[in-house]
Coordinates of C-alpha atoms in Angstrom, one line a residue:
X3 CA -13.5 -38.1 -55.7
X4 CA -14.5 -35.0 -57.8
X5 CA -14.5 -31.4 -56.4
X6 CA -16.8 -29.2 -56.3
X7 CA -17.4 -25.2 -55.4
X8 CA -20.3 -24.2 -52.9
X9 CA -21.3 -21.4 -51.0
X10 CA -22.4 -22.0 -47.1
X11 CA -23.2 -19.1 -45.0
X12 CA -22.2 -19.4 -41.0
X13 CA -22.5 -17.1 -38.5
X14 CA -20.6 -16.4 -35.7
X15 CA -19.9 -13.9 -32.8
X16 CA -16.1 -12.7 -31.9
X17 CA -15.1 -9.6 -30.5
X18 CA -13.1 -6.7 -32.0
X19 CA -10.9 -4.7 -29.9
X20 CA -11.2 -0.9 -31.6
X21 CA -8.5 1.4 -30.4
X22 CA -10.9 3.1 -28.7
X23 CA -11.8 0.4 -26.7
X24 CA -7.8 -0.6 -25.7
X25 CA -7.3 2.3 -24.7
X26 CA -10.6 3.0 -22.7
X27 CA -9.2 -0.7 -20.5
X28 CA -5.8 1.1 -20.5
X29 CA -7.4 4.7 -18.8
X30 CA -8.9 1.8 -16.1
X31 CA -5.7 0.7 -14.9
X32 CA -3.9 3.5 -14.4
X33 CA -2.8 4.7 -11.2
X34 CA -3.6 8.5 -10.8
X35 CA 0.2 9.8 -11.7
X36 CA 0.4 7.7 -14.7
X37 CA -3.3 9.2 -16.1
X38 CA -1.3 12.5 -15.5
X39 CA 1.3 11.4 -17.8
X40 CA -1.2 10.2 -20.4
X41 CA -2.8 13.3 -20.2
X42 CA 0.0 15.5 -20.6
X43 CA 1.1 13.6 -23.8
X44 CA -2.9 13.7 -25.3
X45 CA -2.7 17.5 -24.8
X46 CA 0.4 18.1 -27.1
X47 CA -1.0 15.6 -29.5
X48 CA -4.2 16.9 -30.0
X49 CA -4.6 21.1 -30.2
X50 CA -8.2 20.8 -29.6
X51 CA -7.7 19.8 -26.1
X52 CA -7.2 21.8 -23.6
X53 CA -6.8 21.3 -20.0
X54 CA -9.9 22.7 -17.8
X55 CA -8.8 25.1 -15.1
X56 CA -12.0 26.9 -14.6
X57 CA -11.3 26.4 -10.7
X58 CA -7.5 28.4 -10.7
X59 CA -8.5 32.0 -9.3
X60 CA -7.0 33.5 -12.7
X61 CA -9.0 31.4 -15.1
X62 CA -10.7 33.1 -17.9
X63 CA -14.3 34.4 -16.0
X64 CA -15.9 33.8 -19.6
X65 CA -14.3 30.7 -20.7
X66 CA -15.7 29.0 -16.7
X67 CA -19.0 30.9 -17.8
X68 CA -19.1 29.3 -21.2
X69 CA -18.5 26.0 -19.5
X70 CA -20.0 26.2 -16.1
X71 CA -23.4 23.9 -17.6
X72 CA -21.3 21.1 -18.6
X73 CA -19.1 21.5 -15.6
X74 CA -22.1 21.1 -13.3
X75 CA -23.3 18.3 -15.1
X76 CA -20.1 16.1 -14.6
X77 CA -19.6 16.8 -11.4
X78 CA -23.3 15.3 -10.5
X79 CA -22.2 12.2 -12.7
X80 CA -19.2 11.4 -11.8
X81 CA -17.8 13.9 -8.9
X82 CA -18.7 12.5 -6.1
X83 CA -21.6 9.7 -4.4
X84 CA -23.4 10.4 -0.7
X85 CA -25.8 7.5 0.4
X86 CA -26.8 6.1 3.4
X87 CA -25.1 2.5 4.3
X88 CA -23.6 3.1 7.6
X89 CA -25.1 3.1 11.0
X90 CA -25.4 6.2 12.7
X91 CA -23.0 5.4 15.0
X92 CA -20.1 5.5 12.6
X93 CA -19.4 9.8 12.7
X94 CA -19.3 9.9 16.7
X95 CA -17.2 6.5 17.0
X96 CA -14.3 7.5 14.3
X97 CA -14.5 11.3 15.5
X98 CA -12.3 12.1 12.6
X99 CA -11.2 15.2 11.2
X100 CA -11.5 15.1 7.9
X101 CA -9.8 18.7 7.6
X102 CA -6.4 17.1 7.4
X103 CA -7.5 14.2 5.0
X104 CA -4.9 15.7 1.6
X105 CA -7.8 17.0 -1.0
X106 CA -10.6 16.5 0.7
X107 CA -13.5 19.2 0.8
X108 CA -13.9 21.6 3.5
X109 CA -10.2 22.2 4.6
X110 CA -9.5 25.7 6.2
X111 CA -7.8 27.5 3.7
X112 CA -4.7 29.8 4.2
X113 CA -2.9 30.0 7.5
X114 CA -0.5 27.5 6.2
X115 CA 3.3 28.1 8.2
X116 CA 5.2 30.2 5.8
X117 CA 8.1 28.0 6.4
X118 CA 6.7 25.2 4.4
X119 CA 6.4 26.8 1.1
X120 CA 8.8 25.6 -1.2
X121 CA 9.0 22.8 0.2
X122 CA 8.6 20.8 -3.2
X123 CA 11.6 23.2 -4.7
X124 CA 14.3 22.1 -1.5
X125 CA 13.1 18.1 -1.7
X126 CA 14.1 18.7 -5.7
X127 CA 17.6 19.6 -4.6
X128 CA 18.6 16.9 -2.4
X129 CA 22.1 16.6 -1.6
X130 CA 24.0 13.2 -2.3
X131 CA 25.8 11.7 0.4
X132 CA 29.3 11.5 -1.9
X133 CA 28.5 15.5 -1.4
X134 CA 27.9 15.9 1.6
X135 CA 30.9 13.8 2.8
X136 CA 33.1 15.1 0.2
X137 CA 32.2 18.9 1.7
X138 CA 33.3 17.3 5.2
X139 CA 36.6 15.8 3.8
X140 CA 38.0 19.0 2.2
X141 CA 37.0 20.9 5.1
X142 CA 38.6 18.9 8.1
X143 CA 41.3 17.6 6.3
X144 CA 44.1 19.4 5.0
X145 CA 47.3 16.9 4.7
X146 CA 46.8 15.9 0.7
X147 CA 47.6 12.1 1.1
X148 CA 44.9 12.1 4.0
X149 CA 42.8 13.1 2.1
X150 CA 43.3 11.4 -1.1
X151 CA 42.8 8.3 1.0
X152 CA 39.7 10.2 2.6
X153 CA 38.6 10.6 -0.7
X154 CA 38.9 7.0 -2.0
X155 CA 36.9 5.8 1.1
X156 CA 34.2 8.1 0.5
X157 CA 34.5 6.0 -2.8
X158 CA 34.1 2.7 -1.4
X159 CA 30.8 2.9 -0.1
X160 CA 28.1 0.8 -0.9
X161 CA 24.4 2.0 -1.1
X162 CA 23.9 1.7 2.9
X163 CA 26.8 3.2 4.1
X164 CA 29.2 1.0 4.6
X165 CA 32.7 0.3 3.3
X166 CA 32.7 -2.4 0.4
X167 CA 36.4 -2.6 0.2
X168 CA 39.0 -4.0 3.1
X169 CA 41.7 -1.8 4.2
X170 CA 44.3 -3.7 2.7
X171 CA 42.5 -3.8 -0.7
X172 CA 42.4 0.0 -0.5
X173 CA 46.0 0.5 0.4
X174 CA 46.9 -1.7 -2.4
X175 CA 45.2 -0.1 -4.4
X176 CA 46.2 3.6 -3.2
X177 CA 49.9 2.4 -3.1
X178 CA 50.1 3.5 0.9
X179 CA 50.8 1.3 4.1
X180 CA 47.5 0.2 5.7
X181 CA 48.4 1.4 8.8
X182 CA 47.9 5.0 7.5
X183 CA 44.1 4.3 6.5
X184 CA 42.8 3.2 9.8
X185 CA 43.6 6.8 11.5
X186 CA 41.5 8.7 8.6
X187 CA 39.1 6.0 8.6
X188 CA 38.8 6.7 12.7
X189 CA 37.9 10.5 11.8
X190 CA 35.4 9.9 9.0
X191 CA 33.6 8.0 11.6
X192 CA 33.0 11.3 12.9
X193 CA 31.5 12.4 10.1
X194 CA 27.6 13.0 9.4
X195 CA 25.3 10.8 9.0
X196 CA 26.5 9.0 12.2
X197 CA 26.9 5.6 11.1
X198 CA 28.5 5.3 7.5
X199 CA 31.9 3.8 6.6
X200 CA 31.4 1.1 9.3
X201 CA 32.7 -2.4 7.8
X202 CA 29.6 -4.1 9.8
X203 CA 26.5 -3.4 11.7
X204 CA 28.4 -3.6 15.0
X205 CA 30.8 -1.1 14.0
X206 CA 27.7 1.1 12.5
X207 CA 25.5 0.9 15.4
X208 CA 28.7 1.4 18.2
X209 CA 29.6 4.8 15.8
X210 CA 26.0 6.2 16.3
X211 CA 26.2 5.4 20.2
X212 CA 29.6 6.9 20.6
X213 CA 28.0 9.9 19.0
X214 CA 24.8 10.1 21.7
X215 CA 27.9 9.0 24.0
X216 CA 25.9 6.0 25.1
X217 CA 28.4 3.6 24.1
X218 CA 29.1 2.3 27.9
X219 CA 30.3 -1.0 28.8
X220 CA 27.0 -2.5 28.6
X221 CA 26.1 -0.8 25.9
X222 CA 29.4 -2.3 23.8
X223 CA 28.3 -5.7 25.1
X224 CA 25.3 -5.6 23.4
X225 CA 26.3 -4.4 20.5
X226 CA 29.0 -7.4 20.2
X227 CA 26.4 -9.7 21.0
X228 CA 23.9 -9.0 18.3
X229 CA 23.3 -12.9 17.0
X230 CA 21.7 -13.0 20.9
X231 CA 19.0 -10.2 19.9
X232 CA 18.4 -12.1 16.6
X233 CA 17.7 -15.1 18.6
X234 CA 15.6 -13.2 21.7
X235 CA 17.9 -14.9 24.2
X236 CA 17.5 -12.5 27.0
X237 CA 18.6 -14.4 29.8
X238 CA 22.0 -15.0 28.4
X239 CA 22.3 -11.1 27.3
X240 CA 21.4 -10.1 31.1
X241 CA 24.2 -12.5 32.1
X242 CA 26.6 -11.3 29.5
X243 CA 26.3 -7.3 30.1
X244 CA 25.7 -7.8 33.9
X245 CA 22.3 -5.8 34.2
X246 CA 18.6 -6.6 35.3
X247 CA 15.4 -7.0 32.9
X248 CA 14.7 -2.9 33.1
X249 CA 18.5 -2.2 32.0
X250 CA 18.0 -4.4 29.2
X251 CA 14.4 -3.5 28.0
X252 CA 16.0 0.5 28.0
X253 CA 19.3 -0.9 25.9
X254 CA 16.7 -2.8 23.7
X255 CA 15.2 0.5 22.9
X256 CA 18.3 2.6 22.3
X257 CA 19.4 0.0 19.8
X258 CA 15.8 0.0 17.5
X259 CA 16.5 3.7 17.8
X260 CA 19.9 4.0 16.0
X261 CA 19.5 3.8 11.7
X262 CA 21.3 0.3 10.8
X263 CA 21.2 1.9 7.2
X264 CA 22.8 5.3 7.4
X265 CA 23.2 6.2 3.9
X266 CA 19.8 5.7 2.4
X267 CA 18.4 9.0 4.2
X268 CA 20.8 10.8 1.4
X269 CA 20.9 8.8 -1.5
X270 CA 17.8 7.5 -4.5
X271 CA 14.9 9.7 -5.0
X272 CA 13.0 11.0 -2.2
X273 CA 9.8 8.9 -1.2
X274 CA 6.7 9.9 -2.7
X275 CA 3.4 11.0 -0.7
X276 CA 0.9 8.6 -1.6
X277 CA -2.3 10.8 -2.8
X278 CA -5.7 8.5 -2.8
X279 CA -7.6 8.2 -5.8
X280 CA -11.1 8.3 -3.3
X281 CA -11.9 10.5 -0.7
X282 CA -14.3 8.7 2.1
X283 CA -16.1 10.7 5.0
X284 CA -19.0 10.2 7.4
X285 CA -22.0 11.9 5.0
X286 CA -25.8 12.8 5.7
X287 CA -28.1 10.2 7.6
X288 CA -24.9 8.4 9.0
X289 CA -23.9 7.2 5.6
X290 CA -20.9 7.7 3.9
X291 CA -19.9 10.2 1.3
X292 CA -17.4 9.1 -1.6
X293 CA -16.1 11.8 -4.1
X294 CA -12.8 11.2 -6.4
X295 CA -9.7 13.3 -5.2
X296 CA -10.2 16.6 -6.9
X297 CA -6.6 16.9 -6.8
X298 CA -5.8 13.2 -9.1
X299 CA -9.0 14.0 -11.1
X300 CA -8.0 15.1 -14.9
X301 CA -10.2 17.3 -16.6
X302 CA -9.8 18.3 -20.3
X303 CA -12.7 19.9 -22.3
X304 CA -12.7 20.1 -25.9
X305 CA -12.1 23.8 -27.1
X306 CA -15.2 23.9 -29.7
X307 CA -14.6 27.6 -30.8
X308 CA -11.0 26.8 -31.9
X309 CA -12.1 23.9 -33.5
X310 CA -15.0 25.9 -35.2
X311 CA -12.2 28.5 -36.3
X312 CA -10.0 25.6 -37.6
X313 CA -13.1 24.4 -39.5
X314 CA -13.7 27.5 -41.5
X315 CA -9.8 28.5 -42.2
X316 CA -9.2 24.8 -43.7
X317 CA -12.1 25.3 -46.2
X318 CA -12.6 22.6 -48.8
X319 CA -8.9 21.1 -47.8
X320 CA -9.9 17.4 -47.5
X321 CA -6.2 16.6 -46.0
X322 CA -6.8 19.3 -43.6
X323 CA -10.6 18.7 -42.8
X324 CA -9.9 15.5 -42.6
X325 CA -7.3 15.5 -39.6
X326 CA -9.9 18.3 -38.1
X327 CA -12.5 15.6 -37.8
X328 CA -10.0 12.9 -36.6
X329 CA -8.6 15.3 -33.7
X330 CA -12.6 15.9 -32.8
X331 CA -13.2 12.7 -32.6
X332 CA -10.2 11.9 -30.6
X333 CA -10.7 14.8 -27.9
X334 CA -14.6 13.6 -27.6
X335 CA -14.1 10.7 -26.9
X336 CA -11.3 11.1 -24.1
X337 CA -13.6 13.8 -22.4
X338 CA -16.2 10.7 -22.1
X339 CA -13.4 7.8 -21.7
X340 CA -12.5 9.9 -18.5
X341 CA -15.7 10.7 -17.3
X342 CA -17.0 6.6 -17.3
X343 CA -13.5 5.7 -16.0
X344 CA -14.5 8.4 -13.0
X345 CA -18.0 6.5 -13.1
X346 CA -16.6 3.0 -12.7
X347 CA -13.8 3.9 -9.9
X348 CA -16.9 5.0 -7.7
X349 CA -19.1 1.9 -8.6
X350 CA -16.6 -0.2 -7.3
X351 CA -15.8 1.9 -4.6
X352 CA -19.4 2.1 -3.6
X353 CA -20.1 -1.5 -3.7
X354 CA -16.6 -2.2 -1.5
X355 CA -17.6 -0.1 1.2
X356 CA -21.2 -1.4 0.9
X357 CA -19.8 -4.8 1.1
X358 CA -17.2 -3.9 4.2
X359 CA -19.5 -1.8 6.3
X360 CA -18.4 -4.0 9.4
X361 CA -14.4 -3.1 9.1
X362 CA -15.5 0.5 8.8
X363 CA -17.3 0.6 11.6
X364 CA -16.0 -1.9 14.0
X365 CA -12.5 -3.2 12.5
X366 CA -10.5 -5.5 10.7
X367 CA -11.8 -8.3 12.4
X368 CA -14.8 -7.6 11.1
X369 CA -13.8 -7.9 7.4
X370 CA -15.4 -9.7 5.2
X371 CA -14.7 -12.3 2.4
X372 CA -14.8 -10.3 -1.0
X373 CA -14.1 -11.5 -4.4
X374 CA -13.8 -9.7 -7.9
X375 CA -16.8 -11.6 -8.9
X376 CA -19.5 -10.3 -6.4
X377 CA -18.3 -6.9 -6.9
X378 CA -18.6 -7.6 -10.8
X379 CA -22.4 -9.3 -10.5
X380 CA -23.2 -6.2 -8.1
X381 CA -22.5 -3.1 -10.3
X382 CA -23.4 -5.5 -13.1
X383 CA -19.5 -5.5 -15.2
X384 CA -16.9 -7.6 -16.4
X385 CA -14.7 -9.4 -13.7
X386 CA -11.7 -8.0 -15.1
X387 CA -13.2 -4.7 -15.8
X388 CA -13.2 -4.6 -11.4
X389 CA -9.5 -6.3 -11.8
X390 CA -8.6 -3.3 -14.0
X391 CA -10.5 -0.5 -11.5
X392 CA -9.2 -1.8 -7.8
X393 CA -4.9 -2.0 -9.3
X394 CA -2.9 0.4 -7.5
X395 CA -6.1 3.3 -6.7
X396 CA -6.2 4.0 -2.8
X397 CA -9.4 5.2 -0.9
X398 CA -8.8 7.3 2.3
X399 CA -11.4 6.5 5.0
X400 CA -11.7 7.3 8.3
X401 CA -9.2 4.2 9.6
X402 CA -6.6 4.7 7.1
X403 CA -5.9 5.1 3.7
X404 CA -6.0 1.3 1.9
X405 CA -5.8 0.0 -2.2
X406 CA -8.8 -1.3 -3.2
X407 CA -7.3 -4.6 -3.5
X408 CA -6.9 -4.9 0.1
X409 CA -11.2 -5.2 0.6
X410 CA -10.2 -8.8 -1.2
X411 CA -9.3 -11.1 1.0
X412 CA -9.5 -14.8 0.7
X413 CA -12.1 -17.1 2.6
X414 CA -12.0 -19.5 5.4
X415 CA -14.8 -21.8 5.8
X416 CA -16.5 -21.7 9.4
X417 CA -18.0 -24.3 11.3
X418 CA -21.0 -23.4 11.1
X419 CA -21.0 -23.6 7.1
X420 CA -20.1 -19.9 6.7
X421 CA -17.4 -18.0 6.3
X422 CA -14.5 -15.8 7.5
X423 CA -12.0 -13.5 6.0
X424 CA -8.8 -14.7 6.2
X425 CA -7.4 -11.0 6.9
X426 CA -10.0 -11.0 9.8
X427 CA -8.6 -14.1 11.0
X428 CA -5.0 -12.6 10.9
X429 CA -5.9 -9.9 13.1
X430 CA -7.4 -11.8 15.4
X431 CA -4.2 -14.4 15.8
X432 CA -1.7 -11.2 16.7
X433 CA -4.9 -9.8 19.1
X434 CA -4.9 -13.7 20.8
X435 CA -0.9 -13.3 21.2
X436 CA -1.3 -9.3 22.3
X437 CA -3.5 -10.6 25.0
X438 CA -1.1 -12.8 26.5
X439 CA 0.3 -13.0 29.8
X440 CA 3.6 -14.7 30.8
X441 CA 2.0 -17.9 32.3
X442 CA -0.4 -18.3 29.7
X443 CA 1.2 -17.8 26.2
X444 CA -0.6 -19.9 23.5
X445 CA 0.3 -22.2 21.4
X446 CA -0.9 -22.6 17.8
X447 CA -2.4 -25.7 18.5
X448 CA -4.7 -23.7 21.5
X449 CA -4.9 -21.0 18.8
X450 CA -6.7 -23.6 16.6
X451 CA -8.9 -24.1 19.5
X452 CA -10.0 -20.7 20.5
X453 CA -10.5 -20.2 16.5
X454 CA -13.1 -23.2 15.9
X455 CA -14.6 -22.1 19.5
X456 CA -15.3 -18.9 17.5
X457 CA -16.9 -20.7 14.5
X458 CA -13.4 -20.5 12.2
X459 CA -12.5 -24.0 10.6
X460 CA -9.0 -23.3 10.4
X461 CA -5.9 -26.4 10.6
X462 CA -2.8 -25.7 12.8
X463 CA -0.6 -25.2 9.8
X464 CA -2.4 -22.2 8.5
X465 CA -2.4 -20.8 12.3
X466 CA 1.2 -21.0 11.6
X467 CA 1.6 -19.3 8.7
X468 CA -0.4 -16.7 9.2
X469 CA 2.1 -15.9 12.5
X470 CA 4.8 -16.4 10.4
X471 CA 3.7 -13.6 7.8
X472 CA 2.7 -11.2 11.3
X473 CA 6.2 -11.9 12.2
X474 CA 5.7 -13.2 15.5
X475 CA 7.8 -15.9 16.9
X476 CA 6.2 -19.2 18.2
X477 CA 5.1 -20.0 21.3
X478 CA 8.6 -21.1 22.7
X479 CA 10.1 -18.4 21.6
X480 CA 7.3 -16.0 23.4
X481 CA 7.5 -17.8 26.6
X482 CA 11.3 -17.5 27.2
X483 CA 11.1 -13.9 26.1
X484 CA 8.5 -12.8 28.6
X485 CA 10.0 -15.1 31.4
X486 CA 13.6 -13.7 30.9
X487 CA 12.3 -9.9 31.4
X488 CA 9.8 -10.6 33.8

C-alpha cells in the first residue's frame, strides 16, 4: 500500500473559553459577600481601579460631578426594573412596610437608638464560654485543689456544653478521689449559661428548671421521662406525673422553652444577617418594583485621568505601556462584567416573579411549577447561565425573603392533564392536617383523596413523604395525641 501526502480542508465549530469569559461565569455565581471579596482583591491588583463612592457625604463634589453622566446611565440599566404584572390588589393585601426591609429605598433616616451603634464592634468581641466560665471559677472558688478540678471540668466540655469525660476518668486523671469532684461539679451547675456541664439532657434541662425554680415534682417527672415526649405518649406521661391535659400542655411548654444546647450561644462565630441580593416592593399601577440591594451592589469606575497621567510619564517604555494597556483593559472590562452580571440577576428575577405572580399574591399554595429552562427560553440565555444567576442570591418580597432557587419547584401531574407544584402541594398537606379536629384526623390515604378531588394526581407514598419532610407524625400518632389532651 503506498503513502501518500494530501491536504483536506475541514471546518468545524468549538468553543474557546477566554479568561474573560471564565471569569465573567465566575462574577455570575457569586454570592454578594464573596463579589465583595473579589472586588477587594481586583482593587489592589489593578491601580486603575478605584472603588466609586460618589454617594458617601465626603466624596470628592468634582470627582461625583465628573462621573454623575455615567452614573445616571447605569443606574437606568441595571439599577433597578418597575413594571406592571401584579394585580392591583397586591399593595392593600400585603400592607407592608417596606421602611424596615434592610437597603431598601425610602427608609427614614436618623433617629436610630443611640444604644445600637457599635454594635458590629461588641459582636467582634465575643466572649468564649472557657472565659466566661473560667472568670466564674476564680471568682467563687478559692480552695486551689477545688479549683484545679474546677478548672479541668471547664476543660472537659464538648461543643454543647456538656461534660465529655466521667467523673472517675477525671479523678484518675487529676490524681484525687471522685468523691471530691461531684461537690464542685454541684456548684458549677450554678454557673452561667444555666445548663452546661450536665452529663445528659436530663441533667441539662433539670439545671435550667432549678434555676427558674420550676423544678417540682412533676416537673422532675417529666424531665426523667423524656423517651415518652419523644414518643408523644401523653396519656402515660399524665399518669406518670399525676396531672390533667392543661398541667401537661403548660409543662410541655416550659420544656421547648429551656436551651437543650447551652454552650453554642458562646462559642463559633456569630450568625450572619442574611442581606438579599434583590429588593421587591409593590410599584406604580399595582406592579412590582425590583432594584438590586444598593448595599451588595459593587461599583468600581475606572480612574481615566490617572491612567492618562500614567500614559504620558511611561513615554515610549514598551514594558511600561504595555502593562498600562493591559490594566485598562482589565478595569474596562470588570466595570462592564459587573454591570451585565447586575443585568442578568434582574432578568431572572423579573421573569421569576412574572412566572410566580400567584404565590405573591395569594400564597404558597399558589406556586407554580418552574424549571431553569422556561426561565432560560423567556429572557432568551443559556440554561446554566440561570443555574449560575439563581445559586445562593436572595430576593426580599413582601412575604419573606427567599433564594431564587426556591421559585423551582418540581411538578406533579394533575388529573386534569395539568400540573401542580410539588411545594404547593406540601403546603397544602400540613394546611389539611392544621385543619384537623380530634374526631376527624386524616389519614394519608384520605389525603390522597381530598388531593385528586382537587385535580392533584399524587400516590399515597408521596403523601407520605412529603409529611415526613414537614415533620408531622402519621395519622396514629395525631389521633392519640389530640385524644390524650383533649
Amino acid at each position: 500500500m503506498a503513502l501518500s501526502q494530501r491536504l483536506e480542508l475541514r471546518t468545524s465549530q468549538s468553543l474557546v473559553m477566554t479568561p474573560q469569559l471564565q471569569q465573567a461565569i465566575k462574577l455570575l455565581q457569586l454570592n454578594n459577600l464573596e463579589l465583595a471579596t473579589y472586588i477587594d482583591q481586583e482593587l489592589e491588583q489593578n491601580p486603575l481601579l478605584e472603588r466609586d463612592e460618589r454617594d458617601r457625604p465626603d466624596a470628592d463634589a468634582s470627582q461625583a460631578e465628573s462621573r454623575r453622566g455615567d452614573e445616571d446611565d447605569l443606574d437606568d440599566r441595571s439599577g433597578e426594573r418597575d413594571w406592571d404584572a401584579a394585580p392591583d390588589s397586591f399593595a392593600d393585601d400585603m400592607g407592608t412596610d417596606w421602611a424596615a426591609v434592610p437597603g431598601a429605598a425610602g427608609g427614614a433616616g436618623g433617629g436610630m437608638d443611640d444604644s445600637l451603634s457599635g454594635i458590629d464592634q461588641r459582636a467582634a468581641t465575643t466572649v468564649s464560654l472557657r472565659d466566661h466560665l473560667l472568670e466564674q471559677v476564680h471568682l467563687s472558688i478559692a480552695d486551689a485543689t477545688d479549683r484545679a478540678i474546677a478548672e479541668a471540668l471547664v476543660d472537659s466540655l464538648d461543643a454543647a456544653g456538656y461534660l465529655a469525660v466521667s467523673l472517675d476518668e477525671l479523678a484518675d486523671m487529676l490524681g484525687v478521689e471522685a468523691g471530691r469532684i461531684e461537690p464542685v461539679l454541684t456548684r458549677l451547675h450554678g454557673f452561667d449559661p444555666a445548663g452546661v456541664f450536665a452529663r445528659d439532657l436530663a441533667e441539662c434541662l433539670a439545671i435550667q428548671l432549678r434555676e427558674r425554680d420550676r423544678l417540682d415534682p412533676a416537673m422532675h417527672t417529666l424531665v426523667a421521662n423524656l423517651e415518652l415526649v419523644g414518643q408523644r405518649d401523653w396519656a402515660r406521661l399524665k399518669r406518670r406525673c399525676n396531672v390533667d391535659s392543661e398541667d401537661l400542655s403548660d409543662m410541655l411548654a416550659e420544656l421547648r422553652a429551656l436551651d437543650p444546647r447551652p454552650a453554642l450561644a458562646f462559642e463559633g462565630t456569630p450568625v450572619q444577617p442574611l442581606v438579599p441580593d434583590i429588593l421587591m416592593r409593590a410599584g406604580r399601577n399595582g406592579g412590582w418594583h425590583l432594584e438590586l440591594n444598593p448595599d451588595t451592589l459593587p461599583r468600581v469606575l475606572v480612574n481615566q485621568r490617572y491612567a492618562r497621567e500614567v500614559g504620558a510619564a511611561a513615554g515610549r517604555d514598551k514594558a511600561a505601556r504595555s502593562f498600562l494597556n493591559d490594566r485598562l483593559q482589565s478595569a474596562n472590562w470588570l466595570v462592564r462584567a459587573l454591570e451585565q452580571r447586575a443585568n442578568t440577576i434582574l432578568k431572572v428575577a423579573e421573569a421569576i416573579v412574572t412566572h410566580q405572580a400567584g404565590f405573591f399574591q395569594h400564597g404558597v399554595e399558589h406556586l407554580r411549577p418552574l424549571t431553569l429552562r422556561e426561565v432560560a427560553e423567556t429572557i432568551e440565555m443559556h440554561e446554566s447561565t440561570v443555574s449560575r444567576v439563581t445559586a445562593n442570591k436572595y430576593i426580599a418580597t413582601p412575604r419573606g425573603t427567599y433564594e431564587l432557587k426556591y421559585f423551582f419547584t418540581a411538578t406533579i401531574q394533575g388529573a386534569d392533564g395539568g400540573s401542580h407544584s410539588a411545594e404547593a402541594v406540601r403546603q397544602r398537606i400540613k394546611t389539611l392536617i392544621d385543619q384537623e379536629t380530634p374526631d376527624a384526623v386524616l389519614s394519608d390515604d384520605r389525603i390522597v383523596a381530598i388531593l385528586r378531588g382537587e385535580g392533584v394526581d399524587i400516590a399515597r407514598r408521596t403523601v407520605a413523604k412529603y409529611r415526613d419532610a414537614l415533620r408531622i407524625p402519621s395519622s396514629t400518632q395525631r389521633r392519640r395525641e389530640k385524644a390524650a389532651i383533649a
